[in-house]
Coordinates of C-alpha atoms in Angstrom, one line a residue:
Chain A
X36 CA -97.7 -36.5 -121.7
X37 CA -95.3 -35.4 -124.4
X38 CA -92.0 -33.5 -123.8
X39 CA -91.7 -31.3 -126.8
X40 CA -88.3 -31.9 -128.6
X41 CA -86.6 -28.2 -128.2
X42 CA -86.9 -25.7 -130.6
X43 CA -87.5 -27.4 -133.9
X44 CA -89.3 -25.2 -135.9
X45 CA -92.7 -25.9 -136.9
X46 CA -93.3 -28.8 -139.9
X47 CA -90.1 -30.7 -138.9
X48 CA -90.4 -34.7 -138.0
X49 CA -89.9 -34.0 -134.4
X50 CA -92.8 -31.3 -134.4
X51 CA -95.0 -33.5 -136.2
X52 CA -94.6 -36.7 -134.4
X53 CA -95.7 -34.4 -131.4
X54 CA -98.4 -32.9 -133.0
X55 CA -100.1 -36.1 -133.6
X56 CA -99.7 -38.3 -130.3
X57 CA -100.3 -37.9 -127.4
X58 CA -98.8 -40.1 -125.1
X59 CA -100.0 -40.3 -120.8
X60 CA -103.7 -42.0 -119.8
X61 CA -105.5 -40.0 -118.1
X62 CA -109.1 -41.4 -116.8
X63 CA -112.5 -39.5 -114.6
X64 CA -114.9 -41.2 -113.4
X65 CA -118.4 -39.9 -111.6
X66 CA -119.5 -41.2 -108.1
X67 CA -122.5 -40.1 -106.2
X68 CA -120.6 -38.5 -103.7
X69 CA -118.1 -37.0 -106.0
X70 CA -115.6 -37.4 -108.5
X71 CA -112.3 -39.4 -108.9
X72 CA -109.5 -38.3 -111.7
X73 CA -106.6 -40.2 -112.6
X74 CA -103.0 -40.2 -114.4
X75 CA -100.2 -42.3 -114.5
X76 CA -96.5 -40.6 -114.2
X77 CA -94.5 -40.9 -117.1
X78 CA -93.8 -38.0 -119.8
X79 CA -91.8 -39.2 -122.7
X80 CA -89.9 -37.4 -125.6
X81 CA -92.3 -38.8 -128.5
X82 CA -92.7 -41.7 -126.7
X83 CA -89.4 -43.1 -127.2
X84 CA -87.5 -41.7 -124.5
X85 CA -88.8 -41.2 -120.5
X86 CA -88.0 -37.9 -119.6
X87 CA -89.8 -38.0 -116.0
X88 CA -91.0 -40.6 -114.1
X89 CA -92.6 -39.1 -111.5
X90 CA -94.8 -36.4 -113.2
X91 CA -98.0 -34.7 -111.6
X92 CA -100.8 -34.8 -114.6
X93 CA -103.7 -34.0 -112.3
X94 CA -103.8 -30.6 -111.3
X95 CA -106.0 -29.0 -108.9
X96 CA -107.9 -26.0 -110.1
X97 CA -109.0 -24.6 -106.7
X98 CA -109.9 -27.2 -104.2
X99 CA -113.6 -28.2 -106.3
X100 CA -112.5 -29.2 -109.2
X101 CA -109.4 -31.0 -110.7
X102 CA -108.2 -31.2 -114.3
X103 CA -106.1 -34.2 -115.6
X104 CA -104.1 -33.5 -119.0
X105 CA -102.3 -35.5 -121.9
X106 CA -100.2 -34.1 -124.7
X107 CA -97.2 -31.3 -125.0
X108 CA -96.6 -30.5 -121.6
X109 CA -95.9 -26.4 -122.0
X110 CA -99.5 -26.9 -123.3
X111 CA -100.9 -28.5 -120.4
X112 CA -98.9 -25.9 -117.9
X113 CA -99.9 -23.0 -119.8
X114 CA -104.0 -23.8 -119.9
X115 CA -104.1 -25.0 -116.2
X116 CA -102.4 -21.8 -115.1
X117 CA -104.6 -20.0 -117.5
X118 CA -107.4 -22.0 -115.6
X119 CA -106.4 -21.5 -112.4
X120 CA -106.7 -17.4 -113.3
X121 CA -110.3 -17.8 -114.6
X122 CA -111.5 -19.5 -111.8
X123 CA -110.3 -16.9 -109.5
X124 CA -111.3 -14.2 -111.6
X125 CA -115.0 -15.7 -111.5
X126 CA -114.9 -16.7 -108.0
X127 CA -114.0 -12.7 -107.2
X128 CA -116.6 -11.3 -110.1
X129 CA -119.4 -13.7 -109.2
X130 CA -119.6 -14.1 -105.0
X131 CA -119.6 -18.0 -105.7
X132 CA -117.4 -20.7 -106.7
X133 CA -117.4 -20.9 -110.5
X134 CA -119.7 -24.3 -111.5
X135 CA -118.2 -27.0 -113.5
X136 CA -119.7 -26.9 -116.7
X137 CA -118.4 -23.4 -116.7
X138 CA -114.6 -24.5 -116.1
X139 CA -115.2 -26.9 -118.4
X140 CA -116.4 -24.4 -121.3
X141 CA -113.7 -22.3 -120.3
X142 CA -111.5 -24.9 -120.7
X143 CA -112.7 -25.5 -124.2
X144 CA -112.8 -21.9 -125.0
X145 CA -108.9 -21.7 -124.3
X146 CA -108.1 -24.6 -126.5
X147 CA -110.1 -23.3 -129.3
X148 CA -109.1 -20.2 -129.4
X149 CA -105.6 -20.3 -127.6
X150 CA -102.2 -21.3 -129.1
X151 CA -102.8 -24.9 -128.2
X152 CA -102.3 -27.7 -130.6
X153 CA -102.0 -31.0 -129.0
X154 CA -103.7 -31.5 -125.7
X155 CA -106.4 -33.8 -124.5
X156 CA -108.1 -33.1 -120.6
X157 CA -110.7 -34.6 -118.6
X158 CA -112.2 -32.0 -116.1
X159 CA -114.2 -32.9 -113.3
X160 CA -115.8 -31.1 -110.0
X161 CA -117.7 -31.4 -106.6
X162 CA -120.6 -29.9 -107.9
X163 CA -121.8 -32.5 -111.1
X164 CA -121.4 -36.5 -110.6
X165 CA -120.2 -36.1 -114.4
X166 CA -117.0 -35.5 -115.8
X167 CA -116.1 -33.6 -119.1
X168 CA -113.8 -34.8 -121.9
X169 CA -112.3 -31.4 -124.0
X170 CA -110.3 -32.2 -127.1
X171 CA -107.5 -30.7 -128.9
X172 CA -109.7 -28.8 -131.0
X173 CA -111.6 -27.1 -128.0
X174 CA -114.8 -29.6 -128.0
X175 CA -116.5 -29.9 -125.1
X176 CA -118.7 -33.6 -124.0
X177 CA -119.7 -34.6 -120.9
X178 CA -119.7 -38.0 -119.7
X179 CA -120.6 -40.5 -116.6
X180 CA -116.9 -41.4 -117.0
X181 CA -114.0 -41.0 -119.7
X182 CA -110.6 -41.6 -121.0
X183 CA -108.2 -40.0 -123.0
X184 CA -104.3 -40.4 -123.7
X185 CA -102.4 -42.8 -126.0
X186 CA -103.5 -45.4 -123.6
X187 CA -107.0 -44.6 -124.1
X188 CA -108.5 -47.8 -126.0
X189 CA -106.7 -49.7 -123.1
X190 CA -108.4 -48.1 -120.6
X191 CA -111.6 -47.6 -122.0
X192 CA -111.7 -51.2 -122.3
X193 CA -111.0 -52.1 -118.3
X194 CA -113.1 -49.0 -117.4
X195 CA -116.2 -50.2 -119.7
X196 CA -117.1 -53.7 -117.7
X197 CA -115.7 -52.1 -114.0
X198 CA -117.9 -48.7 -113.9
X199 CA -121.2 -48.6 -112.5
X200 CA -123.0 -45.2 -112.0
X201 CA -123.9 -43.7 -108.5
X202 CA -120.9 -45.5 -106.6
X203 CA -119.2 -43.7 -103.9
X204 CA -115.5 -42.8 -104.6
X205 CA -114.3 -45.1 -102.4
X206 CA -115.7 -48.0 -105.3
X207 CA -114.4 -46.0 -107.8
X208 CA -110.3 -45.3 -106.8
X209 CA -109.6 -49.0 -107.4
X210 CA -111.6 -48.7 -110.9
X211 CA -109.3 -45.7 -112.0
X212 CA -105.9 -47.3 -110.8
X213 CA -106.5 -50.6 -112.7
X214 CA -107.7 -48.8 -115.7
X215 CA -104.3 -47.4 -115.8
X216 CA -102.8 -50.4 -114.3
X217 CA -104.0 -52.2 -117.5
X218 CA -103.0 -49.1 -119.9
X219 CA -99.3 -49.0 -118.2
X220 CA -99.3 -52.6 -119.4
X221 CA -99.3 -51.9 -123.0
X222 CA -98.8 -48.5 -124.0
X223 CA -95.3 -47.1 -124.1
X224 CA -96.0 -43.8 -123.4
X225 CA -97.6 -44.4 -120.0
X226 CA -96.5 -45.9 -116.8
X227 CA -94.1 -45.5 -113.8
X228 CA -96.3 -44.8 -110.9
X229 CA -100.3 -42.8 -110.8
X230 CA -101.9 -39.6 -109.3
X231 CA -105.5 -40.7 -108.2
X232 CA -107.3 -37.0 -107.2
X233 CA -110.8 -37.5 -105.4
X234 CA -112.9 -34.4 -105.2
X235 CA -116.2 -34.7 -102.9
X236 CA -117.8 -32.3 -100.4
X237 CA -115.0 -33.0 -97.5
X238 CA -112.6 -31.2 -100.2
X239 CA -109.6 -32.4 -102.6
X240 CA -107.8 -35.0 -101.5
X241 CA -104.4 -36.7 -103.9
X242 CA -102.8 -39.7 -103.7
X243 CA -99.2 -40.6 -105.8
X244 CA -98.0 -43.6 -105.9
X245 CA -94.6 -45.5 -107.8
X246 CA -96.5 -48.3 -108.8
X247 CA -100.1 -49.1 -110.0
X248 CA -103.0 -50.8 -110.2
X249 CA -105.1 -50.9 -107.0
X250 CA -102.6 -52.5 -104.6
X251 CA -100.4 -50.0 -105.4
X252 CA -103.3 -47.6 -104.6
X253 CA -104.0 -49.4 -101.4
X254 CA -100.6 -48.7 -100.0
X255 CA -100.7 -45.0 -100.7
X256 CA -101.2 -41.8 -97.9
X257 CA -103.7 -39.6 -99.1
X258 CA -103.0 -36.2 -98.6
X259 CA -106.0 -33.8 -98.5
X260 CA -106.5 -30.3 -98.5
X261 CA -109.1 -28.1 -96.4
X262 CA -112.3 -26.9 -97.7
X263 CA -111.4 -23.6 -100.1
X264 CA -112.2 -21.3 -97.3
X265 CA -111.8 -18.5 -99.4
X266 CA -115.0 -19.3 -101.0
X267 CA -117.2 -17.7 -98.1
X268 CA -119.3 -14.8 -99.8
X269 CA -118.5 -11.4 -99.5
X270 CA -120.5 -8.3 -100.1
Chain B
X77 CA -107.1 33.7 -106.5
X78 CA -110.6 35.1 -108.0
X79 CA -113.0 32.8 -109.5
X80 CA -112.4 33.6 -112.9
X81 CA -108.4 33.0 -112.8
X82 CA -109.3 30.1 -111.4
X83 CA -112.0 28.7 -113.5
X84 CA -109.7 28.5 -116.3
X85 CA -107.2 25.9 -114.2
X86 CA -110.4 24.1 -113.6
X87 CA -111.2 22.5 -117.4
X88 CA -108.6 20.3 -117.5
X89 CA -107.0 18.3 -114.7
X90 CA -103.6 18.1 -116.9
X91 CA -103.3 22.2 -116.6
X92 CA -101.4 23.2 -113.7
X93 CA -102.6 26.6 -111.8
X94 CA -100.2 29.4 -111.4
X95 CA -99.5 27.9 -107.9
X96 CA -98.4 24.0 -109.1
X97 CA -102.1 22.4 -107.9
X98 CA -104.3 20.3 -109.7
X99 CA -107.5 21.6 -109.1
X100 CA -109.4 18.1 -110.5
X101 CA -107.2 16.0 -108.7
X102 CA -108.3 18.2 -105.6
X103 CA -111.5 17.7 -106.1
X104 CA -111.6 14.3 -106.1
X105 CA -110.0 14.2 -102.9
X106 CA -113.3 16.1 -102.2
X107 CA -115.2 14.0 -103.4
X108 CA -113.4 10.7 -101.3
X109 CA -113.9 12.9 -97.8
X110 CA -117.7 13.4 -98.8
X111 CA -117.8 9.3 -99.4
X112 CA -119.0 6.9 -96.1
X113 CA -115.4 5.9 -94.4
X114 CA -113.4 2.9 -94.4
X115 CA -110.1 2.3 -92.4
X116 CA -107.3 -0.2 -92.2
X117 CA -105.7 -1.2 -89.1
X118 CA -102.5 -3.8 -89.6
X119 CA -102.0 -6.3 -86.7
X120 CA -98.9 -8.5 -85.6
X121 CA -100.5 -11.4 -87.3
X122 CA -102.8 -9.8 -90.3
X123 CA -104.5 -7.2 -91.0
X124 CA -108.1 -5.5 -90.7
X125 CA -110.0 -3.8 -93.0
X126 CA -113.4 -1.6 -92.0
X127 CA -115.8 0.0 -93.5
X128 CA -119.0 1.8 -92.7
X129 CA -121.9 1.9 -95.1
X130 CA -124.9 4.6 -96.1
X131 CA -127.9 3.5 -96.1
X132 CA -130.0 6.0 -98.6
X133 CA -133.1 4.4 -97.6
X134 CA -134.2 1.3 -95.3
X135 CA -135.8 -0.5 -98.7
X136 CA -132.4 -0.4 -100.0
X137 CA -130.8 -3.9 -99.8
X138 CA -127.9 -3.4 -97.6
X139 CA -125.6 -5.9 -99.6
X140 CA -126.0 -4.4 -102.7
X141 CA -123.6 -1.5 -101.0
X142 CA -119.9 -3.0 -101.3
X143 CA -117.1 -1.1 -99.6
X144 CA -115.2 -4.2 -98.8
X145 CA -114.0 -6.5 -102.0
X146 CA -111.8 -9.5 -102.4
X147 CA -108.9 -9.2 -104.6
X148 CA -107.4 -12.7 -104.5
X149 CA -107.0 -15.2 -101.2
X150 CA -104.3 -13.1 -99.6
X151 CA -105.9 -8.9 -100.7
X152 CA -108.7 -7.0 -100.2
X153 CA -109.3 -3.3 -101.2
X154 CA -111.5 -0.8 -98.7
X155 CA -112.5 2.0 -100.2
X156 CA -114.5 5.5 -99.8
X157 CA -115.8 8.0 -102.5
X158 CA -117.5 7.4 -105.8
X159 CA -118.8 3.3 -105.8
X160 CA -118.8 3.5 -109.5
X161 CA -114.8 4.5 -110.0
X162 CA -114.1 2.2 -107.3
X163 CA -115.7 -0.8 -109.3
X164 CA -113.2 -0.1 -112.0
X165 CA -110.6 0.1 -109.8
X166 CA -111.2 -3.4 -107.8
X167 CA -111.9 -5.1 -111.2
X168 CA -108.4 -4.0 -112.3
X169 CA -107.0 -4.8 -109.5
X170 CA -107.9 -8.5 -109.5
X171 CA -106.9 -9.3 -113.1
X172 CA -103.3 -7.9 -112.0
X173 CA -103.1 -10.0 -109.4
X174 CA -104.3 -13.0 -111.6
X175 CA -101.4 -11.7 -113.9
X176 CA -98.9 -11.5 -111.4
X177 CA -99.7 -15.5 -111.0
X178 CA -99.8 -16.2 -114.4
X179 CA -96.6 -14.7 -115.3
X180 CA -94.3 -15.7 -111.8
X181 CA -96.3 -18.2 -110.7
X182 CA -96.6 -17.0 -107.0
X183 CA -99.3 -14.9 -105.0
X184 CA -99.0 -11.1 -106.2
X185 CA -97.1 -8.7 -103.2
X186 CA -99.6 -6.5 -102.2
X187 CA -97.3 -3.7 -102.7
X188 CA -96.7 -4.7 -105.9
X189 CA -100.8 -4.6 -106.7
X190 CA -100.8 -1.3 -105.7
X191 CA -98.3 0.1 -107.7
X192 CA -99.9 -1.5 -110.8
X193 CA -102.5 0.4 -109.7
X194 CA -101.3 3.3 -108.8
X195 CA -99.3 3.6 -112.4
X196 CA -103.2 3.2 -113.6
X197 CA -104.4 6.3 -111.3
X198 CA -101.6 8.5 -111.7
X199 CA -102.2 8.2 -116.0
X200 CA -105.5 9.7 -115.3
X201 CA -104.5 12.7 -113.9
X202 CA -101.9 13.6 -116.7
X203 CA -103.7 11.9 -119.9
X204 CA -106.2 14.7 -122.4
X205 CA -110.0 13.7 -122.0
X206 CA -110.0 11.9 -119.2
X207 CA -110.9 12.9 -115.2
X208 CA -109.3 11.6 -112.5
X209 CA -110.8 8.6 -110.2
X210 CA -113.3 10.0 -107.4
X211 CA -112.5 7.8 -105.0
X212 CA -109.3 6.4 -102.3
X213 CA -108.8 2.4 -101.9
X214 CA -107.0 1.0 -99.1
X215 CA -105.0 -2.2 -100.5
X216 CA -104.7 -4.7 -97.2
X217 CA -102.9 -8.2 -97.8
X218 CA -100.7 -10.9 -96.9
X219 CA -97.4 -11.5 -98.4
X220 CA -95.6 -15.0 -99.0
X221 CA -92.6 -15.4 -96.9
X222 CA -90.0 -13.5 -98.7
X223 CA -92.0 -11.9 -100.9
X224 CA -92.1 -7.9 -100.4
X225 CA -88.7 -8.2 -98.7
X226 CA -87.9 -4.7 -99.7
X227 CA -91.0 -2.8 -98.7
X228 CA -90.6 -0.6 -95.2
X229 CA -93.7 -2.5 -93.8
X230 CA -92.4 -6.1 -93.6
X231 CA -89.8 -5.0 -91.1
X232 CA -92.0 -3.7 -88.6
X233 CA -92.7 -7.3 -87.5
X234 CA -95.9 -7.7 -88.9
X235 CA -97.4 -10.3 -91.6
X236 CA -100.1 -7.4 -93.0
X237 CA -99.6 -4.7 -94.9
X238 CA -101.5 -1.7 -95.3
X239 CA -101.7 0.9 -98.7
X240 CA -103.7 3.7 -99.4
X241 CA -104.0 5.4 -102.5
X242 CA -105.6 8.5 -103.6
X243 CA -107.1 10.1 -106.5
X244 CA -103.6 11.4 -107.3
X245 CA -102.2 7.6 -107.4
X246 CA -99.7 8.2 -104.3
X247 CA -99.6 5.4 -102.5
X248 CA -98.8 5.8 -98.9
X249 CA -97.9 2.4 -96.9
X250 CA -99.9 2.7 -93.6
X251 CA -100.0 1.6 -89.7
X252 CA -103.6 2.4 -89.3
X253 CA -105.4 4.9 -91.7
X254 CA -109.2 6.3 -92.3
X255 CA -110.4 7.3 -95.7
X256 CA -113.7 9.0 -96.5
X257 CA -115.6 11.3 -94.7
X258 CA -114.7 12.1 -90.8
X259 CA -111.2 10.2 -92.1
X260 CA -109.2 13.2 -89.9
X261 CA -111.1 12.5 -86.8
X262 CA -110.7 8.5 -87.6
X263 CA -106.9 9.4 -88.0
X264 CA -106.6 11.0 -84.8
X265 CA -108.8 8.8 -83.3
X266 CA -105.8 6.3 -84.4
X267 CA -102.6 8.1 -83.1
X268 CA -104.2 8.7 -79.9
X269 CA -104.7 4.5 -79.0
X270 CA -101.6 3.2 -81.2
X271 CA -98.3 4.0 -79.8
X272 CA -96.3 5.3 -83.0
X273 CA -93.4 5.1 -80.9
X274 CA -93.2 1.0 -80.8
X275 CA -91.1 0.1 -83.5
X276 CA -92.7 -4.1 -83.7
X277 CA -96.3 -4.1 -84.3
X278 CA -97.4 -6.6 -80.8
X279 CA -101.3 -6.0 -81.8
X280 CA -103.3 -9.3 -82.1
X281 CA -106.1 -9.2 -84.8
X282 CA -108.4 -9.4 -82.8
X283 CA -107.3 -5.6 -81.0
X284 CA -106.9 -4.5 -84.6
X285 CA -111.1 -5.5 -85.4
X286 CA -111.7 -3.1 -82.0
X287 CA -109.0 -0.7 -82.9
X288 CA -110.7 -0.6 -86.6
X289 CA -114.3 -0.4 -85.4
X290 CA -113.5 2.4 -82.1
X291 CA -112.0 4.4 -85.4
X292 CA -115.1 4.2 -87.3
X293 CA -116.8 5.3 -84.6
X294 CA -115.4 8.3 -83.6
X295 CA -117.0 9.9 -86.0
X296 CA -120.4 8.1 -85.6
X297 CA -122.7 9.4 -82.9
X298 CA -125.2 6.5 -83.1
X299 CA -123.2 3.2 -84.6
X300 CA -125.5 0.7 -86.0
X301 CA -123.9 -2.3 -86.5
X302 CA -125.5 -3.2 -89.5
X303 CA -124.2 -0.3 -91.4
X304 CA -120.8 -1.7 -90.7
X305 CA -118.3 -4.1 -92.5
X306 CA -115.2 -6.0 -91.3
X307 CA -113.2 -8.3 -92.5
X308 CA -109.3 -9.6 -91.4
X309 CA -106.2 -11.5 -93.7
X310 CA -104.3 -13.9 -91.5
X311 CA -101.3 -15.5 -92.8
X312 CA -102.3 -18.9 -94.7
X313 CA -103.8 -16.8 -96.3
X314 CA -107.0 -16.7 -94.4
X315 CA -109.7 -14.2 -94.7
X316 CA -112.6 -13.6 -92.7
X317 CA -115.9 -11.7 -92.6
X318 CA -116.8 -10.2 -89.1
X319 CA -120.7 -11.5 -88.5
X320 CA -122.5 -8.0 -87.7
X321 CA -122.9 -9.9 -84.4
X322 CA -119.3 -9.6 -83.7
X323 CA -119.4 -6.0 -85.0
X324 CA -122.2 -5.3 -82.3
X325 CA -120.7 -6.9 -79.5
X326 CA -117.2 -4.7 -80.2
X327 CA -119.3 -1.6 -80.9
X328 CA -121.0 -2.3 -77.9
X329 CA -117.8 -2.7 -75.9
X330 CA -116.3 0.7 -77.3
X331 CA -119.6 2.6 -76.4
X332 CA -119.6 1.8 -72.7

């Protein structure tokens, strides 16, 4: 995640080294029982200077899905509030939770058409095994697991020979925190500590941690929420 | 006042009669008490919302009929009159609660959603070509801790609060209220088993559900459950739909 640099006016060399990198790794991965989204916890002023860290990058949007974000971080603020809001809205219009692949065209809807320039997310819910990558330009692609960040190459790496499909979440947490274990390592951008979020049928449940890789994971309390009860129909 | 004076007050709600009445807005206030009821009862710990249902024919699915809607996690609106203006009404009071969010990041007072649409009512009655909204809502909710400091409800020691609005976009803040037809016998029904002399709110919930369904049927000779609808806001926000089961067994109660 990228701090933007105060109020340079567009076109300068602060906007522009913004505009173009995106520091953070953010990875998803799809169990059988669920899904598991990950971040580390450093935002950084062009990824030369740490400005936080101990920063939340996966957010939940209600207590089924979960979105994780890289890039400017007013951005990423301003689309998971504007996520949270759809949801709702849906949930209240509709009688039932609003799917995934919906959020997750949503999602791609408010990057397209919205003010947002540079911003990457992975998006993933109780109801799919999948996960969806959205890009800065609004597309949409949906995948058994993903990346995305600076540290992305690094973690694609260390997630392509660890992930198997249909594992339960429990095999998948330690995949996610060395992934970003072994991002951390060599990207600048990234590192300080992780937020692993695991969505299943029991609910959300979020784990932070100062350190990473999967002992660092080990050593962590996982707070969980309760079941969206709000979800219950109503004529 | 002769029918033809009083015709001519009639064409437009924005044209006062001789008298200072708004004949429209009047007769959408009509139209509310000719609309099945619903009532609001607010509790120590919450508050309860009610509503009782016409069914036009028994081949008519009941839960297509909605008197009862969700808002956000911690509102609901009850309402009576025309189902149609209603709709409009719910729907716009939902995206400014999702606005309220958006732009201070905190659950919306409920006061403050019914002001927004109160502002919305009220515009109806005064702006050319329009005709006012047929129909009465009763806002219920829960508000954050701190938040609706400065309403008159949150000192009478309760976590609910209770609005009602009208087709002129007054809202009233409320102990207990009926709206829709029978809604004076509902009201009195009201005053005679709360004591509007306690100055703390000591009711449970749960009384509230009995207090709200003995209300409703005051004015109902032969309650059948299924024609009604409950649900309560506990703080937490929590909010939970009455199984017609539970409706029976407190009907049944209140009968004998």
């Amino acid at each position: 995640m990228i701090e933007r640099s105060g109020e340079n006016p567009a076109g300068t060399a602060h906007e522009s080294a913004n505009e173009f990198s995106t520091g953070t790794t953010i990875v998803a991965l799809g169990g059988d029982d669920g899904v598991v989204l990950g971040a580390d916890a450093r935002v950084s002023l062009g990824g030369r200077f740490v400005t936080n860290r101990s920063a939340r990058k996966v957010e939940p949007i209600g207590e089924r899905a979960a979105v994780a974000f890289s890039g400017g971080v007013s951005d990423a603020q301003s689309v998971v509030d504007q996520l949270r809001t759809e949801r709702q809205l849906y949930k209240l219009d509709h009688g039932r939770p609003m799917p995934t692949d919906a959020l997750a065209t949503t999602a791609g809807r408010l990057i397209r058409n919205g003010q947002f320039r540079s911003i990457g997310l992975l998006l993933g819910g109780v109801d799919e095994s999948a996960v969806y990558w959205i890009d800065g330009g609004g597309g949409v692609m949906r995948d058994a697991y993903a990346a995305n960040g600076s540290g992305m190459q690094l973690a694609y790496g260390a997630l392509e020979g660890a992930y198997e499909p249909a594992r339960p979440v429990s095999d998948l947490r330690p995949i996610a925190a060395d992934a970003l274990a072994a991002a951390a390592e060599r990207d600048v951008a990234s590192g300080d500590g992780m937020t692993i979020t695991t969505i299943t049928g029991e609910g959300l449940s979020e784990r932070r941690t100062n350190g990473l890789g999967r002992e660092a994971l080990a050593g962590a309390d996982g707070a969980s929420s309760a079941p969206d009860t709000a979800d219950e129909e109503v004529a | 006042m002769d029918d033809t004076r009083r015709q001519a007050y009639d064409r437009g709600q924005t044209i006062f009669s001789p008298d200072g009445r708004l004949y429209q807005v009047e007769y959408a206030r009509e139209a509310v008490e000719r609309g099945s009821p619903a009532v609001g009862v607010r509790a120590a710990d919450g508050v309860v919302l009610a509503a009782r249902k016409r069914r036009a024919s028994p081949l008519l699915e009941a839960d297509s009929v909605a008197k009862l809607h969700r808002i956000d996690d911690h509102i609901a609106i009850a309402s009576a009159g025309h189902a149609a203006d209603a709709r409009q009404l719910v729907d716009r009071a939902r995206v400014a609660a999702q606005r309220h969010r958006l732009r201070y990041g905190e659950p919306a007072p409920v006061e403050s959603v019914t002001t927004s649409l109160a502002d919305h009512i009220q515009e109806s009655t005064q702006t050319g070509g329009t005709r006012p909204y047929g129909t009465a809502l009763l806002i219920a909710g829960i508000d954050q801790n701190g938040a609706g400091g400065s309403t008159a409800q949150s000192g009478a020691g309760s976590a609910g609060q209770l609005f009602e609005l009208d087709p002129s976009g007054t809202p009233y803040g409320w102990r207990a209220v009926g709206i829709g037809e029978g809604s004076t016998t509902i009201r009195e029904s009201f005053e005679s088993s709360l004591d509007p002399a306690a100055a703390d709110i000591e009711t449970t919930v749960d009384d509230a559900v009995t207090t709200a369904l003995d209300g409703l049927a005051a004015d109902d000779d032969e309650p059948d459950p299924d024609a009604y609808e409950c649900l309560t806001i506990e703080p937490g926000p929590k909010v939970t739909t009455r199984s017609t089961d539970e409706i029976a067994t407190v009907l049944e109660e209140t009968a004998s």
